[in-house]
Amino acid sequence: MINKKNRKYLLKGIIDMLPFNLAVLPWGILCGSLAIQRGMSELEAILMPLLVFAGAVQLVSIELIAGNASIASILITTFIISSRHFLYGLSLRNKVQNLNSKQRYLIGFLLTDELFALSSSKKAFQHHQRFIYGLAAGGSFYFFWLVWNVLGVYAGSVLPNLTNLGLDFAIAVTFIALVIPSIKSMATLTAVVVSALLSVLMTLYELPFVLVGASLCAMLAGFIVCRKSNRIVEGRGK
Amino acid sequence: MMTITIILLMACITFSSRYLMLHPKLPIVIKGKMVTFLSFSAPAVLTAIWAPIIFLEKESSLTSLSNPYFIAGILAIGVAYRTKSVYATLLISGVTFYLLTQFITP
């Protein structure tokens, strides 16, 4: 069933995702062990990565559940942290229309920051091999996230805290390595600079919706510059 | 049982936030200006994730110049610009980051 060409894309997806798969190890272990420390059963602690599959949501909600927060506040927090995904879905909407519904559900379930980062190619998900690539990348990330969480659940008490090892640097650098080469116009550069400034300032002043807020403003800035420079080019044409 | 219910509800939220906009029956057509606007989503969102890691220290203050995250992060931007390679960027800035945390900062 898996021919040679498909296998190539399968492998490439897994390899491209590898830096992320390894870099999230400390947070996976942290999520698993924190859930147990805060009184969750092993089943509950494993259902988190298995079904919720979102690092920030898991960490925050474990604390909220342990603190007997209301269901409403837990769900609202989950929604706020997850709201950036709407943007990912919108961006990929046209690209996934060739997929059948099963394939689309799969990609939807696996659509993390990391998979979105690897989906910016114009051809992403456009034909079967590209779907295999996305599935392999997203699926391997799901697999590793689950393994790290389970490791945290069963061995969290004997493992050291690895979150101060600086592996968040690996995530930041991989994003840098994907974003910087994609800057090919003044408009994209503007979007990147605005996003960097706003996200830093909003985090500094502890404002909510940092990701979505900074991103939407940056996208708008990029859009405006793009329209203006197009108009200049058109003007020269006359 | 209560916790499992909460986990299931949270799973519904994370899944629908990821899937909803992909659903073909949703009456949204993305064309023209919207395509241009959304073409900036990847650089915008990813930068909003990496910039605070590089330019802030513990999310509470701007970075100092001796912060390994900052130094190696700036280097990564340079290497990514020159090489356009994810692995070269990871390797060079990763090794720099490691050396900085080991030998320079306490």
Short mmCIF file of C-alpha atoms in Angstrom, two decimals:
data_model
loop_
_atom_site.label_atom_id
_atom_site.label_comp_id
_atom_site.label_asym_id
_atom_site.label_seq_id
_atom_site.Cartn_x
_atom_site.Cartn_y
_atom_site.Cartn_z
CA MET A 1 0.00 0.00 0.00
CA ILE A 2 2.81 2.36 0.81
CA ASN A 3 4.86 2.72 -2.34
CA LYS A 4 8.36 4.10 -2.60
CA LYS A 5 7.34 7.68 -3.31
CA ASN A 6 4.85 7.77 -0.44
CA ARG A 7 7.47 6.34 1.88
CA LYS A 8 9.81 9.18 0.95
CA TYR A 9 7.21 11.78 1.98
CA LEU A 10 6.38 9.81 5.11
CA LEU A 11 10.01 9.85 6.14
CA LYS A 12 10.47 13.51 5.26
CA GLY A 13 7.47 14.46 7.39
CA ILE A 14 8.87 12.61 10.39
CA ILE A 15 12.37 14.06 9.91
CA ASP A 16 11.12 17.63 9.51
CA MET A 17 9.09 17.30 12.70
CA LEU A 18 11.97 15.72 14.65
CA PRO A 19 13.33 18.95 16.20
CA PHE A 20 9.87 19.67 17.63
CA ASN A 21 9.30 16.06 18.70
CA LEU A 22 12.46 16.13 20.80
CA ALA A 23 12.17 19.73 21.99
CA VAL A 24 8.79 19.19 23.66
CA LEU A 25 10.12 16.31 25.79
CA PRO A 26 10.42 18.41 28.99
CA TRP A 27 6.89 19.80 28.68
CA GLY A 28 5.40 16.40 27.90
CA ILE A 29 7.00 14.96 31.01
CA LEU A 30 5.94 18.02 33.00
CA CYS A 31 2.31 17.68 31.87
CA GLY A 32 2.22 14.00 32.79
CA SER A 33 3.89 14.33 36.16
CA LEU A 34 2.02 17.51 37.12
CA ALA A 35 -1.31 15.79 36.45
CA ILE A 36 -0.36 12.97 38.85
CA GLN A 37 1.01 15.40 41.46
CA ARG A 38 -2.23 17.36 41.36
CA GLY A 39 -4.25 14.24 42.14
CA MET A 40 -5.42 13.04 38.75
CA SER A 41 -5.72 9.31 38.09
CA GLU A 42 -3.40 7.72 35.55
CA LEU A 43 -6.31 7.34 33.14
CA GLU A 44 -7.20 11.03 33.38
CA ALA A 45 -3.58 12.08 33.03
CA ILE A 46 -3.24 10.03 29.83
CA LEU A 47 -6.59 11.16 28.39
CA MET A 48 -5.23 14.72 28.45
CA PRO A 49 -2.55 14.29 25.71
CA LEU A 50 -4.62 11.57 24.00
CA LEU A 51 -7.71 13.74 23.49
CA VAL A 52 -6.91 17.37 24.37
CA PHE A 53 -3.41 17.22 22.82
CA ALA A 54 -2.36 20.81 23.58
CA GLY A 55 0.55 21.63 25.88
CA ALA A 56 -0.44 25.05 27.18
CA VAL A 57 -4.08 24.04 27.68
CA GLN A 58 -3.02 20.91 29.56
CA LEU A 59 -0.66 22.72 31.94
CA VAL A 60 -3.12 25.51 32.77
CA SER A 61 -6.17 23.27 33.09
CA ILE A 62 -4.41 20.76 35.38
CA GLU A 63 -3.81 23.61 37.85
CA LEU A 64 -7.37 24.91 37.44
CA ILE A 65 -8.93 21.47 37.96
CA ALA A 66 -6.74 20.88 41.02
CA GLY A 67 -7.79 24.30 42.36
CA ASN A 68 -11.47 23.36 41.96
CA ALA A 69 -12.09 26.13 39.44
CA SER A 70 -15.55 26.24 37.87
CA ILE A 71 -16.09 24.26 34.68
CA ALA A 72 -16.97 27.49 32.89
CA SER A 73 -13.65 29.14 33.74
CA ILE A 74 -11.72 26.02 32.69
CA LEU A 75 -13.51 25.89 29.36
CA ILE A 76 -13.18 29.64 28.72
CA THR A 77 -9.44 29.46 29.43
CA THR A 78 -9.17 26.49 27.07
CA PHE A 79 -10.99 28.47 24.42
CA ILE A 80 -8.75 31.54 24.81
CA ILE A 81 -5.55 29.51 24.54
CA SER A 82 -6.94 27.55 21.57
CA SER A 83 -8.27 30.56 19.68
CA ARG A 84 -5.11 30.86 17.55
CA HIS A 85 -6.10 27.60 15.87
CA PHE A 86 -8.98 29.34 14.07
CA LEU A 87 -6.35 31.35 12.25
CA TYR A 88 -4.48 28.18 11.25
CA GLY A 89 -7.69 26.62 9.96
CA LEU A 90 -8.56 29.72 7.94
CA SER A 91 -5.09 29.83 6.39
CA LEU A 92 -5.18 26.17 5.42
CA ARG A 93 -8.87 26.12 4.43
CA ASN A 94 -8.30 26.33 0.67
CA LYS A 95 -5.40 23.89 0.80
CA VAL A 96 -7.39 21.03 2.37
CA GLN A 97 -10.45 21.17 0.13
CA ASN A 98 -9.14 18.32 -2.04
CA LEU A 99 -8.92 15.97 0.90
CA ASN A 100 -11.75 13.59 1.75
CA SER A 101 -13.57 14.09 5.04
CA LYS A 102 -11.61 11.44 6.93
CA GLN A 103 -8.30 12.98 5.86
CA ARG A 104 -9.56 16.44 6.79
CA TYR A 105 -10.64 15.31 10.27
CA LEU A 106 -7.20 13.77 10.77
CA ILE A 107 -5.33 16.91 9.72
CA GLY A 108 -7.73 18.99 11.84
CA PHE A 109 -7.05 16.89 14.91
CA LEU A 110 -3.28 17.08 14.35
CA LEU A 111 -3.20 20.83 13.60
CA THR A 112 -0.79 22.08 16.26
CA ASP A 113 1.51 25.13 16.10
CA GLU A 114 4.22 22.75 14.94
CA LEU A 115 2.24 21.19 12.09
CA PHE A 116 1.06 24.65 10.99
CA ALA A 117 4.71 25.75 10.92
CA LEU A 118 5.44 22.95 8.43
CA SER A 119 2.36 23.66 6.30
CA SER A 120 3.22 27.04 4.83
CA SER A 121 4.20 25.65 1.41
CA LYS A 122 1.71 26.57 -1.32
CA LYS A 123 1.52 22.89 -2.19
CA ALA A 124 0.81 21.73 1.39
CA PHE A 125 -1.91 19.02 1.45
CA GLN A 126 -2.53 19.59 -2.27
CA HIS A 127 -1.93 16.07 -3.46
CA HIS A 128 -1.72 12.65 -1.88
CA GLN A 129 2.03 12.76 -1.16
CA ARG A 130 1.71 16.14 0.52
CA PHE A 131 -1.10 14.73 2.64
CA ILE A 132 1.13 11.79 3.60
CA TYR A 133 3.84 14.31 4.54
CA GLY A 134 1.47 16.29 6.78
CA LEU A 135 0.03 13.16 8.33
CA ALA A 136 3.51 11.80 9.10
CA ALA A 137 4.68 15.11 10.56
CA GLY A 138 1.54 15.70 12.63
CA GLY A 139 1.14 12.03 13.55
CA SER A 140 4.73 11.69 14.75
CA PHE A 141 4.29 14.79 16.89
CA TYR A 142 1.13 13.28 18.42
CA PHE A 143 2.97 10.02 19.06
CA PHE A 144 5.95 11.67 20.76
CA TRP A 145 3.74 14.02 22.79
CA LEU A 146 1.85 10.98 24.06
CA VAL A 147 5.04 9.09 24.88
CA TRP A 148 6.56 12.03 26.80
CA ASN A 149 3.30 12.50 28.75
CA VAL A 150 3.08 8.80 29.64
CA LEU A 151 6.71 8.96 30.73
CA GLY A 152 5.79 11.85 33.01
CA VAL A 153 2.79 9.97 34.40
CA TYR A 154 4.75 6.85 35.35
CA ALA A 155 8.25 8.18 35.99
CA GLY A 156 7.66 11.87 36.70
CA SER A 157 8.55 11.47 40.36
CA VAL A 158 12.00 10.06 39.61
CA LEU A 159 12.86 12.25 36.61
CA PRO A 160 14.49 15.65 37.09
CA ASN A 161 12.72 18.79 35.90
CA LEU A 162 14.06 19.33 32.40
CA THR A 163 12.13 22.48 31.54
CA ASN A 164 15.07 24.66 32.60
CA LEU A 165 17.37 22.89 30.11
CA GLY A 166 16.48 25.55 27.58
CA LEU A 167 14.75 23.31 25.06
CA ASP A 168 12.20 26.07 24.46
CA PHE A 169 15.14 27.67 22.67
CA ALA A 170 15.07 24.80 20.16
CA ILE A 171 11.41 25.52 19.44
CA ALA A 172 12.08 29.25 19.03
CA VAL A 173 15.05 28.60 16.72
CA THR A 174 13.12 26.18 14.53
CA PHE A 175 10.39 28.79 14.12
CA ILE A 176 13.07 31.42 13.35
CA ALA A 177 14.60 29.10 10.75
CA LEU A 178 11.18 28.68 9.10
CA VAL A 179 10.15 32.35 9.25
CA ILE A 180 13.32 34.28 8.31
CA PRO A 181 13.90 32.63 4.89
CA SER A 182 10.22 33.26 4.06
CA ILE A 183 10.75 37.04 4.28
CA LYS A 184 10.89 37.96 0.60
CA SER A 185 9.01 41.24 0.56
CA MET A 186 8.70 44.47 2.53
CA ALA A 187 5.19 43.37 3.48
CA THR A 188 6.30 40.10 5.11
CA LEU A 189 9.15 41.91 6.86
CA THR A 190 6.64 44.42 8.25
CA ALA A 191 4.38 41.61 9.49
CA VAL A 192 7.31 39.90 11.23
CA VAL A 193 8.57 43.10 12.89
CA VAL A 194 5.09 44.16 14.05
CA SER A 195 4.39 40.66 15.38
CA ALA A 196 7.69 40.56 17.28
CA LEU A 197 7.16 44.01 18.83
CA LEU A 198 3.53 43.45 19.80
CA SER A 199 3.97 39.93 21.15
CA VAL A 200 6.89 41.07 23.32
CA LEU A 201 5.04 44.15 24.61
CA MET A 202 1.76 42.32 25.19
CA THR A 203 3.53 39.54 27.12
CA LEU A 204 5.44 42.15 29.11
CA TYR A 205 2.22 43.93 30.10
CA GLU A 206 0.44 40.62 30.69
CA LEU A 207 -2.34 41.33 28.21
CA PRO A 208 -4.65 38.48 27.15
CA PHE A 209 -4.87 37.02 23.62
CA VAL A 210 -1.18 37.72 22.93
CA LEU A 211 -0.88 35.28 20.04
CA VAL A 212 -4.09 36.13 18.26
CA GLY A 213 -3.90 39.86 18.99
CA ALA A 214 -0.28 40.32 17.89
CA SER A 215 -0.78 38.07 14.85
CA LEU A 216 -3.92 39.81 13.54
CA CYS A 217 -2.30 43.27 13.88
CA ALA A 218 0.85 41.99 12.15
CA MET A 219 -1.17 40.42 9.34
CA LEU A 220 -3.06 43.68 8.87
CA ALA A 221 0.23 45.63 8.77
CA GLY A 222 1.62 43.22 6.17
CA PHE A 223 -1.59 43.46 4.17
CA ILE A 224 -1.52 47.28 4.13
CA VAL A 225 2.14 47.41 3.05
CA CYS A 226 1.43 44.80 0.37
CA ARG A 227 -1.49 46.83 -1.04
CA LYS A 228 0.56 50.04 -0.99
CA SER A 229 3.58 48.53 -2.74
CA ASN A 230 1.29 46.91 -5.34
CA ARG A 231 -0.25 50.31 -6.01
CA ILE A 232 3.21 51.86 -6.47
CA VAL A 233 4.12 49.12 -8.94
CA GLU A 234 0.83 49.66 -10.80
CA GLY A 235 1.45 53.43 -10.82
CA ARG A 236 4.88 52.90 -12.39
CA GLY A 237 3.29 50.68 -15.01
CA LYS A 238 1.19 53.58 -16.22
CA MET B 1 -15.82 11.04 36.66
CA MET B 2 -16.19 14.82 36.88
CA THR B 3 -12.58 15.28 35.74
CA ILE B 4 -13.11 12.98 32.77
CA THR B 5 -16.17 15.01 31.75
CA ILE B 6 -14.10 18.21 31.89
CA ILE B 7 -11.32 16.59 29.85
CA LEU B 8 -13.85 15.49 27.21
CA LEU B 9 -15.31 19.01 27.01
CA MET B 10 -11.80 20.51 26.71
CA ALA B 11 -11.02 18.02 23.94
CA CYS B 12 -14.16 19.18 22.10
CA ILE B 13 -12.93 22.79 22.31
CA THR B 14 -9.36 22.11 21.14
CA PHE B 15 -10.56 19.86 18.33
CA SER B 16 -13.25 22.25 17.09
CA SER B 17 -10.86 25.22 17.23
CA ARG B 18 -8.52 23.25 14.98
CA TYR B 19 -11.07 21.67 12.67
CA LEU B 20 -13.92 24.19 12.35
CA MET B 21 -12.33 26.45 9.73
CA LEU B 22 -11.31 23.45 7.63
CA HIS B 23 -14.91 22.22 7.36
CA PRO B 24 -16.10 22.55 3.74
CA LYS B 25 -19.77 23.19 4.64
CA LEU B 26 -18.84 26.28 6.65
CA PRO B 27 -20.08 29.22 4.54
CA ILE B 28 -16.72 30.95 4.28
CA VAL B 29 -15.09 31.61 0.93
CA ILE B 30 -11.50 32.78 1.05
CA LYS B 31 -10.47 34.74 -2.01
CA GLY B 32 -9.00 38.04 -3.12
CA LYS B 33 -7.95 40.32 -0.29
CA MET B 34 -8.57 37.61 2.32
CA VAL B 35 -5.97 35.36 0.64
CA THR B 36 -3.40 38.17 0.80
CA PHE B 37 -4.28 38.90 4.44
CA LEU B 38 -4.03 35.24 5.44
CA SER B 39 -0.75 34.79 3.55
CA PHE B 40 0.88 36.65 6.46
CA SER B 41 -0.53 34.30 9.09
CA ALA B 42 2.42 31.89 9.28
CA PRO B 43 5.18 34.52 9.71
CA ALA B 44 2.93 36.50 12.08
CA VAL B 45 1.85 33.69 14.41
CA LEU B 46 5.20 31.90 14.48
CA THR B 47 7.00 35.17 15.24
CA ALA B 48 4.52 35.89 18.04
CA ILE B 49 5.64 32.56 19.52
CA TRP B 50 9.43 32.90 19.10
CA ALA B 51 9.92 36.62 19.77
CA PRO B 52 8.93 36.56 23.47
CA ILE B 53 11.22 33.54 24.05
CA ILE B 54 14.19 35.44 22.58
CA PHE B 55 13.53 39.01 23.71
CA LEU B 56 12.15 38.49 27.21
CA GLU B 57 13.67 37.04 30.33
CA LYS B 58 11.21 34.89 32.30
CA GLU B 59 8.30 36.74 30.64
CA SER B 60 8.65 39.60 33.09
CA SER B 61 11.37 41.90 31.76
CA LEU B 62 13.15 42.75 28.55
CA THR B 63 16.21 40.61 27.89
CA SER B 64 19.66 41.63 29.07
CA LEU B 65 22.41 41.56 26.46
CA SER B 66 24.09 38.61 28.19
CA ASN B 67 21.02 36.38 28.01
CA PRO B 68 21.94 33.20 26.05
CA TYR B 69 18.43 33.10 24.54
CA PHE B 70 18.98 36.59 23.14
CA ILE B 71 22.56 36.14 21.87
CA ALA B 72 21.98 32.74 20.29
CA GLY B 73 18.57 33.88 19.00
CA ILE B 74 20.07 36.85 17.16
CA LEU B 75 22.75 34.53 15.77
CA ALA B 76 19.98 32.15 14.62
CA ILE B 77 18.29 34.98 12.72
CA GLY B 78 21.58 35.70 10.93
CA VAL B 79 22.29 32.06 10.13
CA ALA B 80 18.71 31.45 8.94
CA TYR B 81 19.00 34.50 6.68
CA ARG B 82 22.30 33.35 5.18
CA THR B 83 21.85 29.58 4.94
CA LYS B 84 18.03 29.25 4.73
CA SER B 85 18.55 25.85 6.35
CA VAL B 86 16.61 24.73 9.43
CA TYR B 87 19.25 22.23 10.46
CA ALA B 88 22.24 24.58 10.00
CA THR B 89 20.39 27.20 12.05
CA LEU B 90 19.49 24.68 14.77
CA LEU B 91 23.02 23.28 14.91
CA ILE B 92 24.99 26.54 14.98
CA SER B 93 22.73 28.48 17.32
CA GLY B 94 22.05 25.39 19.45
CA VAL B 95 25.75 24.76 20.06
CA THR B 96 26.26 28.47 20.78
CA PHE B 97 23.33 28.44 23.20
CA TYR B 98 24.70 25.38 24.97
CA LEU B 99 28.20 26.85 25.31
CA LEU B 100 26.80 30.14 26.58
CA THR B 101 24.70 28.48 29.26
CA GLN B 102 27.61 26.22 30.28
CA PHE B 103 30.52 28.60 30.43
CA ILE B 104 29.55 32.23 30.37
CA THR B 105 26.45 32.79 32.44
CA PRO B 106 26.46 31.53 36.02
#
